[in-house]
XYZ file of C-alpha atoms in Angstrom:
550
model
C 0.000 0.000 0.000
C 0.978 3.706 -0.505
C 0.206 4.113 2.776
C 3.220 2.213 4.183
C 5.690 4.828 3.394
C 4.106 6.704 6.356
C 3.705 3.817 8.923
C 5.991 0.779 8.337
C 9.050 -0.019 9.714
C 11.301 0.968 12.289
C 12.490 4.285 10.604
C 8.796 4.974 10.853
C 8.168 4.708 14.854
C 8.128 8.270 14.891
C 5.271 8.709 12.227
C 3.048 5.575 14.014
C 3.340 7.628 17.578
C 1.847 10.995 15.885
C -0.958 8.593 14.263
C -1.350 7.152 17.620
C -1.966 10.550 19.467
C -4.833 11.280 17.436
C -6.161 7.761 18.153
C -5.221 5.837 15.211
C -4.797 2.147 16.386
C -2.149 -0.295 15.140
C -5.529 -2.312 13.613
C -6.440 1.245 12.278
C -2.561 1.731 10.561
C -3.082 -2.000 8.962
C -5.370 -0.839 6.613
C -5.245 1.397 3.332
C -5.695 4.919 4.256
C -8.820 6.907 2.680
C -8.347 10.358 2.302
C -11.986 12.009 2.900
C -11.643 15.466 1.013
C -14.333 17.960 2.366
C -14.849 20.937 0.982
C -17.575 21.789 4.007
C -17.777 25.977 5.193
C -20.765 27.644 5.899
C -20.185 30.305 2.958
C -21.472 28.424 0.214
C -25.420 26.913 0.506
C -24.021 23.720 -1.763
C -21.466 22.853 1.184
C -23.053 23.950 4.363
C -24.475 20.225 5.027
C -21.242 18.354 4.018
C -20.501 17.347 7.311
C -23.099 15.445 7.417
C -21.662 13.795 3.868
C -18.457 13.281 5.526
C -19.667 11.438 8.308
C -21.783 9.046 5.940
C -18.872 8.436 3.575
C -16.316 7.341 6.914
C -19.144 5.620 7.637
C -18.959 3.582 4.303
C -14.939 3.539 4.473
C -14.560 1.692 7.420
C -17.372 -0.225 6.854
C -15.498 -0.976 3.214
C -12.170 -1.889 5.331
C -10.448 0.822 5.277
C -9.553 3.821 7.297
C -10.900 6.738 6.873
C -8.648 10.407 7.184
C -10.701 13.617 6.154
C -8.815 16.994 5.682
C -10.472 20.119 3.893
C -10.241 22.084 0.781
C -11.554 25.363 0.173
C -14.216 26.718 -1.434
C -15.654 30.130 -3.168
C -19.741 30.490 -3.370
C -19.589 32.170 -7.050
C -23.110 33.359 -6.097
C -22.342 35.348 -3.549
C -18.531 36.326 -4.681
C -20.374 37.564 -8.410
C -20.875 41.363 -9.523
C -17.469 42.762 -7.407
C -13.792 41.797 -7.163
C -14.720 38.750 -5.377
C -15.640 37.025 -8.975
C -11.839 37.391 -10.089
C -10.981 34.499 -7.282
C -13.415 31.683 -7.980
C -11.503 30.002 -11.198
C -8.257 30.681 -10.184
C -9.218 28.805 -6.911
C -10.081 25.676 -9.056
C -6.379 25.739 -9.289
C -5.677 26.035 -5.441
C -7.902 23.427 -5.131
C -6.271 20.731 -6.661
C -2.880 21.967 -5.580
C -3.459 21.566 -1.947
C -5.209 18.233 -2.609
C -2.127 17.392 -4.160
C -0.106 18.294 -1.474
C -2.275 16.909 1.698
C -2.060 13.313 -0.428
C 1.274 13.075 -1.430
C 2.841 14.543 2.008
C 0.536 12.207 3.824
C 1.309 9.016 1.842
C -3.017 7.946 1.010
C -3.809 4.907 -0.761
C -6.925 6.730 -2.219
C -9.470 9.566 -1.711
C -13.160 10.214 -1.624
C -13.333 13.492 -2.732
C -17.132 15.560 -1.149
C -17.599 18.371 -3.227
C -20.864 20.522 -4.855
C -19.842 23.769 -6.515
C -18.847 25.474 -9.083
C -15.151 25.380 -9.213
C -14.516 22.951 -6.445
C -15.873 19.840 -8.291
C -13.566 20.393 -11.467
C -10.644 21.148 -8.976
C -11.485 17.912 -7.409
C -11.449 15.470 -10.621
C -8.085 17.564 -11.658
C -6.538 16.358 -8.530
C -7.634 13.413 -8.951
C -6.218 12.644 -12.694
C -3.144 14.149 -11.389
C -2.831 11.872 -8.480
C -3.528 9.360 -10.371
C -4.361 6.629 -6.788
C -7.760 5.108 -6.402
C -10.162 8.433 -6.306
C -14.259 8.529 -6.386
C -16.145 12.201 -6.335
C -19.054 12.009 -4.068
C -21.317 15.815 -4.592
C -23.751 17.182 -1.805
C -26.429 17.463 -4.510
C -29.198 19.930 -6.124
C -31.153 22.471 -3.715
C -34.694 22.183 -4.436
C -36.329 24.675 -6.731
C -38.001 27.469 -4.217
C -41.761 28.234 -4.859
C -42.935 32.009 -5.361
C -46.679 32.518 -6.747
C -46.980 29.203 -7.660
C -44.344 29.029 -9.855
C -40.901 27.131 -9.856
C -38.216 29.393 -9.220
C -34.149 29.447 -8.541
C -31.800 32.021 -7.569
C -30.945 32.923 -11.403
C -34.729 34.434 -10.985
C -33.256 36.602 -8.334
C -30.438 37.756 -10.629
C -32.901 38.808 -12.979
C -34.913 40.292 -10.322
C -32.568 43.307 -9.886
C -33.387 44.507 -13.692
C -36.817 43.560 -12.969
C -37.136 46.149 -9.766
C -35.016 48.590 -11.894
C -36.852 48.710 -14.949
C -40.145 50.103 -12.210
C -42.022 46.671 -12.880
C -41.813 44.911 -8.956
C -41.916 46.882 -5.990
C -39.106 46.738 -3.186
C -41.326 44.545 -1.318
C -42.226 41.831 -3.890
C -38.142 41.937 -4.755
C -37.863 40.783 -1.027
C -40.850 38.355 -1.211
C -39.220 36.751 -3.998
C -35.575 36.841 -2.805
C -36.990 34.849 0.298
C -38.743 31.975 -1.393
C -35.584 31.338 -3.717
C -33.172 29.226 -2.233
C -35.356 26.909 0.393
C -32.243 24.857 1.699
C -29.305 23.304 1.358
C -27.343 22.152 -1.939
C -25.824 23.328 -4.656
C -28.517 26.315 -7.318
C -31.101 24.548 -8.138
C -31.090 24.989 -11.992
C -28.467 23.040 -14.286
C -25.874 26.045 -13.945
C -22.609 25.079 -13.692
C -22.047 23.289 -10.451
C -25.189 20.966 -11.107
C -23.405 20.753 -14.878
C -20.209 19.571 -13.522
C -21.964 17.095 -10.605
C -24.016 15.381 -13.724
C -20.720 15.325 -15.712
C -19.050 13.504 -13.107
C -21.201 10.930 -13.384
C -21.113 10.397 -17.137
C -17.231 10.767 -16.790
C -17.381 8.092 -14.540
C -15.561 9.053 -11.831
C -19.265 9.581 -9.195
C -22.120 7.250 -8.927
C -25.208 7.422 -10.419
C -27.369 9.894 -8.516
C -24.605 11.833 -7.480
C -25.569 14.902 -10.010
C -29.525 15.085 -9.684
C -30.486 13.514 -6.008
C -31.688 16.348 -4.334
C -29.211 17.841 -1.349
C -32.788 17.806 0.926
C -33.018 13.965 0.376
C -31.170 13.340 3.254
C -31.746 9.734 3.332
C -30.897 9.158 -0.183
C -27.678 11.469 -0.405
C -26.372 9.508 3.061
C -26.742 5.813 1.119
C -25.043 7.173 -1.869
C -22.180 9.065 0.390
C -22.112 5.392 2.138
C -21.780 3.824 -1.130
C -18.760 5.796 -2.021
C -16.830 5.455 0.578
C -16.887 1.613 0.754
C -16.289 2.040 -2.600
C -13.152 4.053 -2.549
C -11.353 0.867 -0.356
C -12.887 -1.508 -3.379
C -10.808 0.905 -5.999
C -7.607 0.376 -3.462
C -8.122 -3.374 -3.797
C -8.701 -3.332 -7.508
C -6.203 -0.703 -8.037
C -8.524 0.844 -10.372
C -7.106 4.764 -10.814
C -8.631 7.811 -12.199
C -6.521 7.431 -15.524
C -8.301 4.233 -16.469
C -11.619 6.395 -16.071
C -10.708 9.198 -17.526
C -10.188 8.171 -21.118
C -11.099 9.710 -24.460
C -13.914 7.532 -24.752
C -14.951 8.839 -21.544
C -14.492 12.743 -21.887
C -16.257 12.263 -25.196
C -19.230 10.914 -23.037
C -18.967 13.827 -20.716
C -19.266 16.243 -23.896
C -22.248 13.965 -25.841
C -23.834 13.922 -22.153
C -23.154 17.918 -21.869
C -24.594 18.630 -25.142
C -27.662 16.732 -24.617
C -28.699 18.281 -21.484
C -27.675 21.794 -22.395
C -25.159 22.346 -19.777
C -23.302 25.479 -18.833
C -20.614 26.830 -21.263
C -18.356 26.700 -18.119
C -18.012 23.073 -18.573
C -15.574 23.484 -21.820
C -13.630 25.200 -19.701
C -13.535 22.609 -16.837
C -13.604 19.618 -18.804
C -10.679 20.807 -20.839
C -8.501 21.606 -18.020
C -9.643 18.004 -16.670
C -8.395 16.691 -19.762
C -5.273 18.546 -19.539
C -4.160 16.964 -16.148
C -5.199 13.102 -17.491
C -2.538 13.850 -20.352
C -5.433 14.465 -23.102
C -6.360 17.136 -25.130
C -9.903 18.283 -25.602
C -9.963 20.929 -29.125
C -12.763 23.479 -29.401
C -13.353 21.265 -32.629
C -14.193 18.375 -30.869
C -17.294 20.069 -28.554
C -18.604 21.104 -32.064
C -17.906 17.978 -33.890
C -19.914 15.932 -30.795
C -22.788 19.242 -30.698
C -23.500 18.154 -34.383
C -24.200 14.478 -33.641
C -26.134 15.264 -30.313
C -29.873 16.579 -29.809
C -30.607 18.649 -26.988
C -33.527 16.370 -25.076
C -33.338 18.272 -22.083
C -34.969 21.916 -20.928
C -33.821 22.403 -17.598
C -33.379 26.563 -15.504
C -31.975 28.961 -16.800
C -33.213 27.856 -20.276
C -36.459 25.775 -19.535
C -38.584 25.481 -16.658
C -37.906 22.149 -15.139
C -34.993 21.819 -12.063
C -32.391 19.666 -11.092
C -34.991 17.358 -9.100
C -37.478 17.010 -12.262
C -34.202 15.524 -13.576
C -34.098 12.997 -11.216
C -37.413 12.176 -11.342
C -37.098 11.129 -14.720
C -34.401 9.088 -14.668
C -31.323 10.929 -14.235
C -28.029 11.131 -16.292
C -28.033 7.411 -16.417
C -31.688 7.546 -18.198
C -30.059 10.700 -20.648
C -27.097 8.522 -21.193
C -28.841 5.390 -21.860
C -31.367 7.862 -24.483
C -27.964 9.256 -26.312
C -26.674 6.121 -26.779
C -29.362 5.695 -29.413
C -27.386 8.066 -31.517
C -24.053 5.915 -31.108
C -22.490 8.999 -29.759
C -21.823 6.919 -26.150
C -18.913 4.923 -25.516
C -20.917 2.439 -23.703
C -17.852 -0.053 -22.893
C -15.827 3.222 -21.167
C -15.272 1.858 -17.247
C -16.652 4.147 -14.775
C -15.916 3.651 -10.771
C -19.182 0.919 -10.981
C -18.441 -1.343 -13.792
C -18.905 -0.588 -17.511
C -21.282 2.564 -18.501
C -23.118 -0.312 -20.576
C -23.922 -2.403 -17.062
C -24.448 1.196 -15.196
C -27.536 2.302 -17.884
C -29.100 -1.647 -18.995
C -31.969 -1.156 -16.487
C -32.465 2.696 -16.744
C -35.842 4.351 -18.135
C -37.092 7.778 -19.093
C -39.694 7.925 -16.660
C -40.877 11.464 -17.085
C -41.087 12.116 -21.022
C -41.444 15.903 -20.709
C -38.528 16.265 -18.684
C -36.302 14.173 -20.878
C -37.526 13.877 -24.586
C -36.601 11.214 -27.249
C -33.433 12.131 -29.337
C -36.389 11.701 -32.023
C -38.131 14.074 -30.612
C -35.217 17.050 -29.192
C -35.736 20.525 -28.494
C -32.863 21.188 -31.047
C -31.081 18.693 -33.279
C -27.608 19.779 -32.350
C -26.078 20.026 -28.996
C -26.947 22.665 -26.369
C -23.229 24.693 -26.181
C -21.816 25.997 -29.606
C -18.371 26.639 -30.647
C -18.051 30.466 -32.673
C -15.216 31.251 -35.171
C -14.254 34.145 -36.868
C -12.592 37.021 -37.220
C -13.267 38.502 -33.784
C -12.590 34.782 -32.356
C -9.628 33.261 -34.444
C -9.128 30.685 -31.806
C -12.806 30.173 -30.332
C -15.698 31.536 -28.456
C -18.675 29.335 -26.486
C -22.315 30.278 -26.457
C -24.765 28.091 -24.731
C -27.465 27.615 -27.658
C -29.761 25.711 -25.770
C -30.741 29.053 -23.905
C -31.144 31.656 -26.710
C -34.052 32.850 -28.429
C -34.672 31.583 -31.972
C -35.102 34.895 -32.610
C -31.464 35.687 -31.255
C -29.612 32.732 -33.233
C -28.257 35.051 -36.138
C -27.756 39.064 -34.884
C -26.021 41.898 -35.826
C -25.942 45.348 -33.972
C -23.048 47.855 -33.225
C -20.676 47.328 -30.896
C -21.118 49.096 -27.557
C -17.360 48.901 -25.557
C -16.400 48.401 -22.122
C -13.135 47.677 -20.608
C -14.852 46.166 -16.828
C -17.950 44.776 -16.017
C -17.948 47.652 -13.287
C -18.211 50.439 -16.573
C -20.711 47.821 -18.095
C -23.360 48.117 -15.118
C -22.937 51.549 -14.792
C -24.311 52.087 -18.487
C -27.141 49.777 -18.678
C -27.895 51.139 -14.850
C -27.620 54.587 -16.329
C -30.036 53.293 -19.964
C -26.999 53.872 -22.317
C -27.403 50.344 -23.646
C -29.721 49.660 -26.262
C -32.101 47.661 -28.130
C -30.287 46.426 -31.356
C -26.632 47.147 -29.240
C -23.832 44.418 -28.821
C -22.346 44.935 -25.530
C -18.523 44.183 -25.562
C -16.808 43.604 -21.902
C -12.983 43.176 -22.530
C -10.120 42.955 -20.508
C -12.010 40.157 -18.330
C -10.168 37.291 -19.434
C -8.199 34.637 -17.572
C -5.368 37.148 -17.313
C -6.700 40.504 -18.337
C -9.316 40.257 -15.396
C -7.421 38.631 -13.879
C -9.462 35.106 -13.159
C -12.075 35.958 -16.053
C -15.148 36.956 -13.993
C -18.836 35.279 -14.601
C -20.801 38.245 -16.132
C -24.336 36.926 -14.688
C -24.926 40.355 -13.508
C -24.948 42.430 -16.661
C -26.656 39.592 -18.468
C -29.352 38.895 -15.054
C -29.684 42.654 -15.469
C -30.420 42.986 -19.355
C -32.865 40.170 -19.194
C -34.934 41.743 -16.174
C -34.827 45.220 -18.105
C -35.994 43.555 -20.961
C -33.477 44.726 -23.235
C -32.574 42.731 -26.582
C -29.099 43.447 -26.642
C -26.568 40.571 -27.592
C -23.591 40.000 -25.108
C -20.113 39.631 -26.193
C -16.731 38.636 -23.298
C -13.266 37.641 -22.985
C -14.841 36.214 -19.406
C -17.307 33.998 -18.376
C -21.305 33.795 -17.969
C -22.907 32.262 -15.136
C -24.357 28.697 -15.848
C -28.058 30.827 -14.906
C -27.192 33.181 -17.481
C -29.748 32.892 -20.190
C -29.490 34.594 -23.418
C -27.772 35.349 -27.261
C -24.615 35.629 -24.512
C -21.105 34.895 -26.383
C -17.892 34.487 -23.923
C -14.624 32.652 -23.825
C -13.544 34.677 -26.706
C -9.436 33.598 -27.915
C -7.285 35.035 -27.711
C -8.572 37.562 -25.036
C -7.778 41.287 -24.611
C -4.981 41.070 -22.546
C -3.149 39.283 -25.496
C -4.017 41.333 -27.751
C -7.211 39.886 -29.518
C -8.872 41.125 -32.042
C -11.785 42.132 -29.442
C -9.285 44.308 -28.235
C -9.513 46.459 -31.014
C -13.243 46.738 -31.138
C -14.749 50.541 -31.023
C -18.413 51.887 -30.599
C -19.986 51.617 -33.305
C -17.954 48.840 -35.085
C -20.722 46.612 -36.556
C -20.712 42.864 -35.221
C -22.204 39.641 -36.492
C -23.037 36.703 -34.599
C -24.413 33.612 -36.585
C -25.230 30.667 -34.286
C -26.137 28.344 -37.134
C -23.390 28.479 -38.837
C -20.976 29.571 -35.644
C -19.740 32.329 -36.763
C -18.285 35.652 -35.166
C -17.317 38.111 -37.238
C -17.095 41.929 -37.187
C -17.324 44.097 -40.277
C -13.607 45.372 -40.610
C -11.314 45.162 -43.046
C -8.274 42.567 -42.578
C -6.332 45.669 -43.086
C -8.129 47.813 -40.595
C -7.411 45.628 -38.292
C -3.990 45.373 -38.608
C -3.617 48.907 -38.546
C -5.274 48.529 -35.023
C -3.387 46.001 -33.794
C -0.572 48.055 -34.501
C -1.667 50.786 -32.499
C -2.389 48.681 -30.022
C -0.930 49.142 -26.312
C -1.144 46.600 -23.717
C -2.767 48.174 -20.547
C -1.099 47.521 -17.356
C -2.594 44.703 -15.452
C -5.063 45.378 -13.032
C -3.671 43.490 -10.575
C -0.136 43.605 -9.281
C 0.450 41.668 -6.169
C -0.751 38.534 -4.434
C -2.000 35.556 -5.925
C -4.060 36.785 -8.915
C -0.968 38.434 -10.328
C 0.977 34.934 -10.018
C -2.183 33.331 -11.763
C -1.956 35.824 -14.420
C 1.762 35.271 -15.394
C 0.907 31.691 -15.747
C -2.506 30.892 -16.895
C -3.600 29.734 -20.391
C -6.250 31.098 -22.453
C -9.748 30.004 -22.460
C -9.794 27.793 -25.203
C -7.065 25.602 -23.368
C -9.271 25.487 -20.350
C -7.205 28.498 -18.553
C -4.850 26.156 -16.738
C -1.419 27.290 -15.565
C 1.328 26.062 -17.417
């Protein structure tokens, strides 16, 4: 075992005596140690109940035969840390996060982990620690919050985004904006519509590296999310025994699955980011081309918040990502001999059903033949941009309006706050990549704001949306600002295509205007100069190589 570098041996005396003062027995030091990874505070609604995770997966550890060891990682509620400089810090923790896991397991010798997680960046810094690490690793997530209930309607907190435009545009009073905000989120678990940290929980599964359940069974299940916590900590000692690792998971075959499974369900565009920088630690690479090679094979058969009306829990109801998978697999666009932590994805989906129809439709009968996240080209994006499709209006698939420029999401507010932003407009918001922002912000504000307002405006970033944000919403455009991409160059006024259809991205200037731009061009200073951030800067990748650090 791993383990005995820590606690055989004479030379290892020492190391048995500080196991033994925190109660570790000699029986307890005979078995493989489990790391138990919890990423519990009481800052984040998706982690405040992960104690009671932890305690059900040691439960299921030692029960499995092993010993169980939990330590913590950190973790940023993107929720609360969005519209202010707290956004910059939530991807670049995804980083932190899987560097400290690293650490705590290799100083302390595990023979595997059980990794508890729910949120945004915390599960994708989880399963890159994990194909790092490379021992015996399962993710176990929190799960969903239920969807709250406000005039008899289904509602989440990307409502409450919204809300704010809503209340500013004179159409809710301050007391229904309260009303609302306190019927949103009813408990526990991670947002309650497929944004991204529900995304990335259901894409564990179909990566293979959770259980089945582990993206959709509601956080307020108690019962249910304790057997499956159980589950995957007995489980964890199996993977020891077997010594099954994360690398034999984590295949092509399986990230393809992942993508096929993220298409299908219209997940958020985060999860190019996160999957690729997954990819990226398991020593594969995941091309822009490839999400839009696997869009074009996959229908959309799902319409779950921000885009439709169903929840995380209607999900589960009707089957899950086992019943989506088993549904996709129709289209031959599932590897369905790829190993997961349970056996073959073939033996994990042979008894699943669609049990609620208008929850999870027939790839005969899709919302949209293609997949729900599409990859734009062009002139403005030579080396990729990512729009979620599944939640624009048809009406919104092929635009063109003049550009309307900011360098911050701070100067972006203040103009649609102050009604300088238009119907017809394309608002730009540069410098707000994964170095020019630094840590390229979500821009669920703005977009929450536009769409409470009403406005028809078309939204175009070097950063991020929100996996709530809902609308003709283009970000992750390469190469960013910061290095000098073309949406660098942009002015008011410059006219700007987007084409959905036929994923394009173009704006109306001459190759030789642009040149003469980009010659004039002058790198701003960076924004910030100390600290981690500016380390993260120096180092990370753009977005269309997942923004790791290299």
């Amino acid at each position: 075992m791993r383990s005995d570098i820590v606690k055989k041996g004479s030379t290892r005396a020492a190391h048995r005596a500080l196991f033994s003062a925190m109660g570790y027995s000699p029986e307890d030091l005979q078995k493989p140690l489990i790391g138990v990874v919890n990423s519990f505070n009481e800052i984040i609604p998706g982690h405040i109940h992960l104690r009671d995770i932890a305690e059900a997966v040691k439960l299921g550890v030692a029960s499995g035969g092993g010993t169980p060891v939990e330590f913590p990682s950190i973790g940023i509620c993107d929720g609360i840390a969005m519209g202010h400089d707290g956004m910059k810090y939530p991807l670049a923790s995804r980083e932190l996060i899987a560097d400290s896991i690293e650490a705590m397991t290799r100083a302390h010798g595990f023979d595997g982990l059980v990794m508890i997680t729910n949120c945004d960046k915390i599960t994708p810094g989880m399963l890159m620690a994990a194909a790092r690490l490379n021992i015996p690793s399962i993710v176990v997530s929190g799960g969903p919050m239920l969807a709250g209930r406000y005039q008899g309607q289904d509602i989440s907190v990307s409502q409450i985004f919204e809300a704010a435009g809503v209340y500013e545009a004179g159409k809710i009073t301050a007391e229904e904006l309260q009303a609302m905000e306190m019927a949103a989120c009813p408990g526990c678990g991670s947002c309650a519509g497929l944004f991204t940290a529900n995304t990335m929980n259901c894409l564990t599964e179909a990566l293979g590296m959770g259980l089945p359940g582990n993206g959709t069974i509601p956080a307020a299940y108690t019962g249910a999310r304790r057997m499956l916590a159980k589950k995957a900590g007995a489980l964890a000692v199996e993977l020891v025994e077997k010594e099954l690792k994360p690398r034999d998971i984590l295949t092509q075959q399986a990230f393809e699955n992942a993508i096929a499974v993220d298409m299908g369900i219209g997940g958020s565009s985060n999860s190019v980011l996160h999957l690729t920088a997954i990819a990226y630690e398991a020593g594969i690479e995941l091309p822009l081309a490839l999400f839009e090679e696997i869009s074009a094979k996959v229908t959309y058969i799902t319409k779950l918040s921000p885009s439709g009306t169903h929840h995380l829990q209607d999900l589960n109801e009707a089957g899950g990502i086992s019943a989506v998978m088993k549904e996709l697999s129709k289209l031959g666009v599932i590897h369905t001999e790829a190993m997961t932590v349970s056996g073959t994805v073939a033996e994990r989906i042979q008894n699943s059903s669609i049990k609620r129809p208008d929850v999870i439709r027939s790839v005969e009968e899709p919302y949209r033949k293609t997949g729900g996240i599409a990859v734009l080209t062009g002139n403005l994006a030579p080396d990729g941009a990512v729009i979620k499709e599944s939640a624009v209006a048809e009406d919104m698939l092929v635009y063109q309006g003049p550009a309307k420029v900011f360098d911050s999401e701070e100067e972006t507010i203040e103009a649609i706050m102050g009604q300088k932003v238009k119907d017809g407009d394309v608002v730009v918001i540069r410098y707000e990549g994964p170095k020019g922002g630094p840590g390229m912000r979500e821009m669920l504000n703005p977009t929450a704001v536009i769409a409470g307002m009403g406005l028809r405006v078309a939204l175009l970033t070097d950063g991020r949306f929100s996996g709530a944000t809902r609308g003709a919403c283009v970000g992750h455009v390469s190469p960013e600002a910061m290095d000098g991409g073309p949406i660098a160059l942009l002015r008011n006024g410059d006219i700007i295509s987007i084409d959905i259809p036929n994923r394009k991205l173009e704006v109306e200037l001459s190759p030789e205007e642009l040149k003469r731009r980009q010659d004039a061009w002058v790198k701003p200073e960076p924004k910030v100069t100390s600290g981690y951030l500016a380390r993260y800067a120096r180092l990370v990748t753009s977005a269309n190589t997942g923004a790791v650090l290299k």
